[in-house]
Coordinates of C-alpha atoms in Angstrom, one line a residue:
Chain U
M155 CA 0.1 -0.4 0.2
S156 CA 1.4 3.6 -1.3
E157 CA 2.0 6.5 1.9
L158 CA -0.8 8.0 0.3
S159 CA -3.1 6.1 0.0
Q160 CA -2.3 4.7 3.9
E161 CA -2.2 8.6 5.2
L162 CA -5.8 8.0 3.4
Q163 CA -6.2 5.6 5.5
R164 CA -5.1 7.7 8.5
T165 CA -7.4 10.7 8.0
I166 CA -10.7 9.2 6.8
R167 CA -13.2 9.5 9.3
D168 CA -15.3 6.7 9.8
I169 CA -19.2 7.3 11.2
P170 CA -21.4 4.9 12.7
D171 CA -25.0 4.5 11.9
F172 CA -24.8 7.3 8.4
P173 CA -27.1 7.3 6.5
K174 CA -28.6 4.7 8.3
P175 CA -28.3 2.3 10.8
G176 CA -25.3 -0.4 10.7
I177 CA -23.4 1.7 7.6
I178 CA -20.3 3.1 8.6
F179 CA -19.6 6.2 6.7
K180 CA -16.4 7.3 5.3
D181 CA -16.2 10.5 5.4
I182 CA -13.5 12.4 3.9
T183 CA -14.0 15.8 4.9
P184 CA -10.9 15.8 7.3
V185 CA -8.9 15.2 4.4
L186 CA -10.3 18.5 2.1
K187 CA -9.8 19.5 5.8
S188 CA -5.7 19.4 5.1
P189 CA -4.5 21.0 2.3
E190 CA -1.0 19.5 1.5
L191 CA -3.4 15.9 1.5
F192 CA -6.0 17.5 -0.6
A193 CA -2.9 18.7 -2.6
K194 CA -1.5 15.6 -2.9
V195 CA -4.7 12.8 -3.9
I196 CA -5.4 15.9 -7.1
E197 CA -1.3 15.3 -7.3
G198 CA -1.5 11.3 -7.9
F199 CA -4.4 11.6 -10.3
C200 CA -2.6 14.6 -12.1
E201 CA 0.5 12.3 -12.8
R202 CA -1.6 9.5 -13.4
Y203 CA -3.3 11.4 -16.2
R204 CA -1.0 13.2 -18.0
D205 CA -0.1 12.9 -21.3
K206 CA -2.7 10.3 -21.7
G207 CA -4.9 12.4 -24.0
I208 CA -7.2 13.1 -21.6
A209 CA -10.1 15.4 -22.9
A210 CA -12.3 15.7 -20.0
I211 CA -12.8 14.9 -16.2
V212 CA -16.6 13.9 -15.9
A213 CA -17.4 13.9 -12.6
I214 CA -20.4 12.7 -10.2
E215 CA -22.2 14.9 -7.7
A216 CA -21.7 15.7 -4.8
R217 CA -18.8 15.2 -3.9
G218 CA -17.1 14.1 -6.7
F219 CA -17.5 17.9 -8.6
I220 CA -14.6 18.8 -5.0
F221 CA -11.9 17.1 -6.5
G222 CA -12.7 17.0 -10.2
G223 CA -13.2 20.7 -9.9
A224 CA -9.6 20.8 -9.0
L225 CA -8.4 17.7 -11.2
A226 CA -9.5 19.4 -14.4
E227 CA -7.7 23.2 -13.5
R228 CA -4.7 21.7 -12.2
M229 CA -4.5 19.1 -15.4
G230 CA -6.1 21.7 -18.1
V231 CA -8.8 19.5 -19.3
S232 CA -13.1 20.4 -19.6
F233 CA -15.2 19.7 -16.3
I234 CA -18.3 17.7 -17.3
P235 CA -20.9 17.8 -14.4
V236 CA -22.6 14.2 -14.2
R237 CA -26.0 15.0 -12.2
K238 CA -28.7 13.7 -10.8
K239 CA -32.6 13.9 -12.7
G240 CA -33.4 17.3 -13.4
K241 CA -31.0 19.1 -12.3
L242 CA -29.2 20.4 -14.9
P243 CA -30.3 22.7 -16.8
Y244 CA -29.9 21.7 -21.3
K245 CA -30.8 18.9 -23.3
T246 CA -29.5 16.0 -21.7
V247 CA -29.3 12.3 -21.8
S248 CA -29.9 10.2 -19.2
A249 CA -28.7 6.9 -17.6
T250 CA -30.8 4.5 -15.1
Y251 CA -29.4 2.0 -12.4
D252 CA -30.4 0.1 -9.7
L253 CA -30.3 0.6 -6.1
E254 CA -31.4 -1.5 -3.1
Y255 CA -34.9 -0.8 -3.6
G256 CA -36.4 0.8 -6.7
T257 CA -33.2 2.5 -9.3
D258 CA -32.1 6.0 -10.1
T259 CA -30.8 8.4 -12.9
V260 CA -27.9 10.3 -13.6
E261 CA -27.3 12.9 -16.3
V262 CA -25.1 14.6 -18.4
H263 CA -25.8 17.2 -21.1
S264 CA -25.7 16.6 -25.2
D265 CA -23.2 18.9 -25.9
A266 CA -20.8 18.0 -22.9
L267 CA -18.3 15.8 -24.8
D268 CA -17.7 15.0 -28.7
P269 CA -16.9 11.4 -30.7
G270 CA -13.4 10.2 -29.8
D271 CA -12.9 12.2 -26.2
R272 CA -10.6 10.4 -23.7
V273 CA -12.4 10.8 -20.4
V274 CA -11.4 10.2 -16.7
V275 CA -15.0 9.4 -14.4
L276 CA -14.5 10.5 -11.2
D277 CA -16.0 10.4 -8.1
D278 CA -15.2 10.3 -4.1
L279 CA -16.1 7.0 -3.6
V280 CA -17.6 3.7 -5.1
A281 CA -19.6 1.4 -3.3
T282 CA -21.4 -1.2 -5.5
G283 CA -20.9 0.9 -8.9
G284 CA -24.0 1.8 -10.2
T285 CA -23.4 4.9 -10.4
A286 CA -20.5 5.1 -12.3
E287 CA -21.6 2.0 -14.6
A288 CA -24.6 4.2 -15.2
T289 CA -22.2 7.7 -15.6
A290 CA -20.0 5.4 -18.0
R291 CA -22.6 4.6 -20.1
L292 CA -23.6 7.9 -20.6
C293 CA -20.2 9.1 -22.1
E294 CA -20.2 6.4 -24.3
E295 CA -23.7 7.0 -25.3
L296 CA -21.9 10.8 -26.8
G297 CA -19.3 8.8 -28.3
A298 CA -16.6 9.2 -26.1
E299 CA -14.1 6.7 -24.5
I300 CA -13.2 5.6 -20.9
V301 CA -9.9 5.6 -20.5
E302 CA -10.2 4.4 -16.5
L303 CA -12.7 5.1 -13.4
A304 CA -11.1 6.9 -10.6
F305 CA -11.5 6.4 -7.4
V306 CA -10.6 8.2 -3.1
I307 CA -11.6 5.1 -1.9
E308 CA -12.8 1.8 -2.6
L309 CA -15.4 -0.3 -0.5
A310 CA -13.8 -3.2 -2.0
F311 CA -16.5 -5.4 0.3
L312 CA -19.7 -4.7 -1.8
N313 CA -17.5 -5.6 -5.0
P314 CA -17.8 -2.9 -7.2
R315 CA -15.0 -4.6 -9.8
V316 CA -17.9 -6.8 -10.6
K317 CA -20.5 -4.4 -12.0
L318 CA -17.4 -2.5 -13.4
E319 CA -15.6 -5.6 -15.8
R320 CA -16.0 -3.2 -18.8
Y321 CA -13.8 -0.9 -17.4
S322 CA -10.0 0.4 -16.2
V323 CA -10.8 0.4 -11.8
F324 CA -8.3 3.1 -10.2
S325 CA -8.6 3.9 -6.2
M326 CA -6.5 5.7 -4.2
V327 CA -7.1 3.9 -1.4
I328 CA -9.6 0.6 -0.7
F329 CA -11.3 -0.7 2.2
D330 CA -11.2 -4.0 2.6
Chain F
M85 CA -16.2 45.5 -17.0
S86 CA -12.9 43.9 -17.3
E87 CA -12.3 41.5 -20.4
L88 CA -12.4 38.2 -18.3
S89 CA -16.5 39.6 -17.0
Q90 CA -17.5 40.0 -20.9
E91 CA -16.2 36.7 -22.1
L92 CA -17.9 35.1 -18.7
Q93 CA -21.1 36.5 -20.2
R94 CA -21.2 35.7 -23.8
T95 CA -19.9 32.0 -22.2
I96 CA -22.5 31.4 -19.7
R97 CA -26.3 29.9 -21.6
D98 CA -29.2 31.7 -20.8
I99 CA -31.6 28.2 -20.7
P100 CA -35.9 29.6 -20.8
D101 CA -38.3 28.7 -18.4
F102 CA -35.7 26.6 -16.2
P103 CA -36.4 25.1 -13.4
K104 CA -40.0 26.6 -14.0
P105 CA -41.8 29.0 -16.5
G106 CA -40.9 32.5 -16.5
I107 CA -37.3 31.7 -14.8
I108 CA -34.5 32.5 -17.6
F109 CA -31.2 29.7 -15.4
K110 CA -27.4 30.7 -16.3
D111 CA -26.2 27.9 -17.1
I112 CA -22.4 28.1 -16.1
T113 CA -21.8 24.8 -17.4
P114 CA -20.0 25.8 -20.9
V115 CA -17.2 28.0 -18.8
L116 CA -16.7 24.1 -17.3
K117 CA -15.9 23.1 -20.6
S118 CA -13.7 25.5 -21.8
P119 CA -10.2 24.5 -19.6
E120 CA -9.1 28.5 -20.8
L121 CA -11.9 30.4 -18.9
F122 CA -12.2 27.9 -16.0
A123 CA -8.9 28.7 -15.7
K124 CA -9.3 32.6 -16.1
V125 CA -11.6 32.4 -13.8
I126 CA -9.7 30.6 -10.5
E127 CA -6.8 32.4 -11.0
G128 CA -8.8 35.8 -10.6
F129 CA -10.3 34.6 -7.1
C130 CA -7.0 33.1 -6.3
E131 CA -4.7 36.8 -7.7
R132 CA -8.0 37.9 -5.4
Y133 CA -6.9 36.7 -2.1
R134 CA -4.1 35.9 -2.1
D135 CA -2.3 37.3 1.0
K136 CA -4.5 38.0 3.0
G137 CA -4.2 35.3 5.3
I138 CA -7.4 32.9 3.8
A139 CA -7.5 29.5 5.8
A140 CA -10.1 28.4 3.9
I141 CA -12.6 28.4 0.9
V142 CA -16.2 27.2 1.9
A143 CA -18.0 26.5 -0.8
I144 CA -21.7 25.7 -0.9
E145 CA -23.3 22.7 -3.0
A146 CA -23.3 21.8 -5.6
R147 CA -21.9 23.7 -8.3
G148 CA -19.7 25.8 -5.6
F149 CA -18.0 22.9 -4.8
I150 CA -16.5 22.7 -8.1
F151 CA -15.3 26.3 -7.9
G152 CA -13.9 25.5 -4.9
G153 CA -12.3 22.8 -5.3
A154 CA -9.7 24.0 -8.1
L155 CA -9.7 27.1 -5.8
A156 CA -8.8 25.3 -2.1
E157 CA -6.6 23.4 -4.1
R158 CA -4.8 26.1 -6.0
M159 CA -4.3 28.8 -2.6
G160 CA -4.0 25.5 -1.1
V161 CA -6.4 26.3 2.2
S162 CA -8.5 24.4 3.5
F163 CA -11.6 23.5 1.7
I164 CA -15.1 23.3 3.0
P165 CA -18.3 22.1 2.0
V166 CA -21.7 23.5 3.2
R167 CA -24.7 21.6 2.5
K168 CA -28.8 21.0 2.4
K169 CA -29.6 18.7 6.1
G170 CA -28.7 15.7 7.2
K171 CA -26.0 15.2 4.1
L172 CA -23.4 16.0 6.3
P173 CA -22.0 12.8 8.5
Y174 CA -21.1 14.6 11.7
K175 CA -21.7 16.9 14.5
T176 CA -22.9 19.6 12.7
V177 CA -24.4 23.2 12.9
S178 CA -26.9 24.3 10.8
A179 CA -29.1 27.7 9.8
T180 CA -32.3 28.0 8.0
Y181 CA -32.8 30.7 5.8
D182 CA -36.3 31.7 4.3
L183 CA -37.8 31.1 0.5
E184 CA -39.7 32.3 -1.8
Y185 CA -42.4 29.8 0.1
G186 CA -40.8 27.9 3.1
T187 CA -37.4 27.7 4.2
D188 CA -34.2 25.9 3.9
T189 CA -31.8 24.4 5.9
V190 CA -27.8 24.7 5.6
E191 CA -25.5 22.8 7.3
V192 CA -21.4 22.8 8.8
H193 CA -19.3 20.0 10.4
S194 CA -19.1 21.7 13.6
D195 CA -15.2 20.7 13.5
A196 CA -14.9 22.2 9.9
L197 CA -13.6 25.8 11.3
D198 CA -11.3 27.4 13.8
P199 CA -11.6 30.8 16.2
G200 CA -10.3 33.4 14.0
D201 CA -9.9 31.4 10.6
R202 CA -10.7 33.8 7.9
V203 CA -12.7 32.5 5.1
V204 CA -14.4 33.4 1.9
V205 CA -17.3 31.8 0.9
L206 CA -17.7 30.5 -2.7
D207 CA -20.4 30.1 -5.0
D208 CA -21.3 29.1 -8.0
L209 CA -24.2 32.3 -8.7
V210 CA -26.2 34.3 -6.0
A211 CA -29.7 35.6 -7.0
T212 CA -31.5 36.4 -4.0
G213 CA -28.8 35.4 -1.2
G214 CA -30.4 33.4 1.2
T215 CA -27.9 30.6 0.8
A216 CA -24.3 32.4 1.2
E217 CA -25.8 34.9 4.4
A218 CA -27.3 31.3 6.1
T219 CA -23.7 29.6 5.5
A220 CA -22.3 33.4 6.4
R221 CA -24.3 32.7 9.8
L222 CA -22.7 29.0 10.0
C223 CA -18.5 30.9 10.1
E224 CA -19.9 32.7 12.2
E225 CA -21.4 30.4 14.7
L226 CA -17.8 28.8 14.5
G227 CA -15.8 32.1 15.7
A228 CA -14.5 32.7 12.0
E229 CA -14.3 35.7 10.0
I230 CA -16.0 36.4 6.6
V231 CA -13.1 38.0 4.4
E232 CA -15.4 38.2 0.9
L233 CA -18.4 36.7 -0.4
A234 CA -17.5 35.4 -3.4
F235 CA -19.1 34.0 -6.5
V236 CA -18.9 34.1 -10.3
I237 CA -22.8 35.2 -11.2
E238 CA -24.5 37.7 -9.5
L239 CA -27.8 38.2 -11.0
A240 CA -28.2 42.1 -9.7
F241 CA -31.8 42.4 -10.4
L242 CA -32.8 40.0 -7.6
N243 CA -31.1 42.2 -5.2
P244 CA -28.8 40.0 -3.4
R245 CA -26.8 42.6 -1.6
V246 CA -29.6 43.8 0.4
K247 CA -29.2 40.8 2.4
L248 CA -25.6 40.6 2.3
E249 CA -24.9 43.4 3.7
R250 CA -23.0 43.1 6.6
Y251 CA -20.2 41.5 4.0
S252 CA -18.1 42.6 1.5
V253 CA -19.2 40.7 -1.6
F254 CA -17.1 40.1 -5.0
S255 CA -19.5 39.1 -8.2
M256 CA -16.9 37.9 -11.2
V257 CA -20.2 38.5 -14.1
I258 CA -22.8 41.0 -13.2
F259 CA -26.4 41.0 -15.3
D260 CA -28.6 43.7 -14.4

């Protein structure tokens, strides 16, 4: 495990019973409060995707926006927001995915990406992989090429890589 | 009006009747899609707040996270998220503000800021100023000092500065 991974593991805060009983929530706000650690996360992603011909960082609402904004700006590439249904104002394409109970829908603007654009899909955390997989489908529907799905935190015990098997997946810290 | 302000005004897209009939929504996604313009916005804020002893950028969910993440990372200061009620996992302080019909509540973690911290409150857009004013109150409740409330877009015809009169306000582009 890398030094950065260990530092993240020490800094991320466990919140028991959030958002509901039995769930241990991984609170990333102590990482964001530390300028040094936040910078290391962004630099880590930046080094990984520099010189890969990336056109855009596609970031997932809401915490993905924090990392995605910083990464896109640092890399000098487009920032593309993916949001829950009804939040984006212009013409959209949408993708639906299964939740434990029911479904949810994510959207992206229909003019957000051009065919052939090489993109990284970014979120703070991947759990079951449903949102990330739906986001990847959205990008593909616009003709973009998924270089990788990137996360700060991966909850490996929820097996997200099963749902994401078609894609390259990178996570900075993995909780087993 | 500055060159950057003019470029923003040309790039921001008007979406009529969003989110409801009669409203013209200012769509900022074309700014985020342009790496050059996004960088100019972040550099603009960065120049303004550099050497002002800023401890943190306090950013408002969700679009404020995009600019706030990039700005905090670039400035090397803490990123502090302010979210709608029930979204932050740790102990919070909250502030309620009036909407056209009803009220809404924003929250920040109770350990997000220390007394005396000099902060900039950042959002993509200020309309009536309700959310920004409530966010400023949250920061003050934690003992922080508001250096300025900063926005990319100000809808001056909604008179946000009336509600924000106790604070210094800066907006990159103002729509009259």
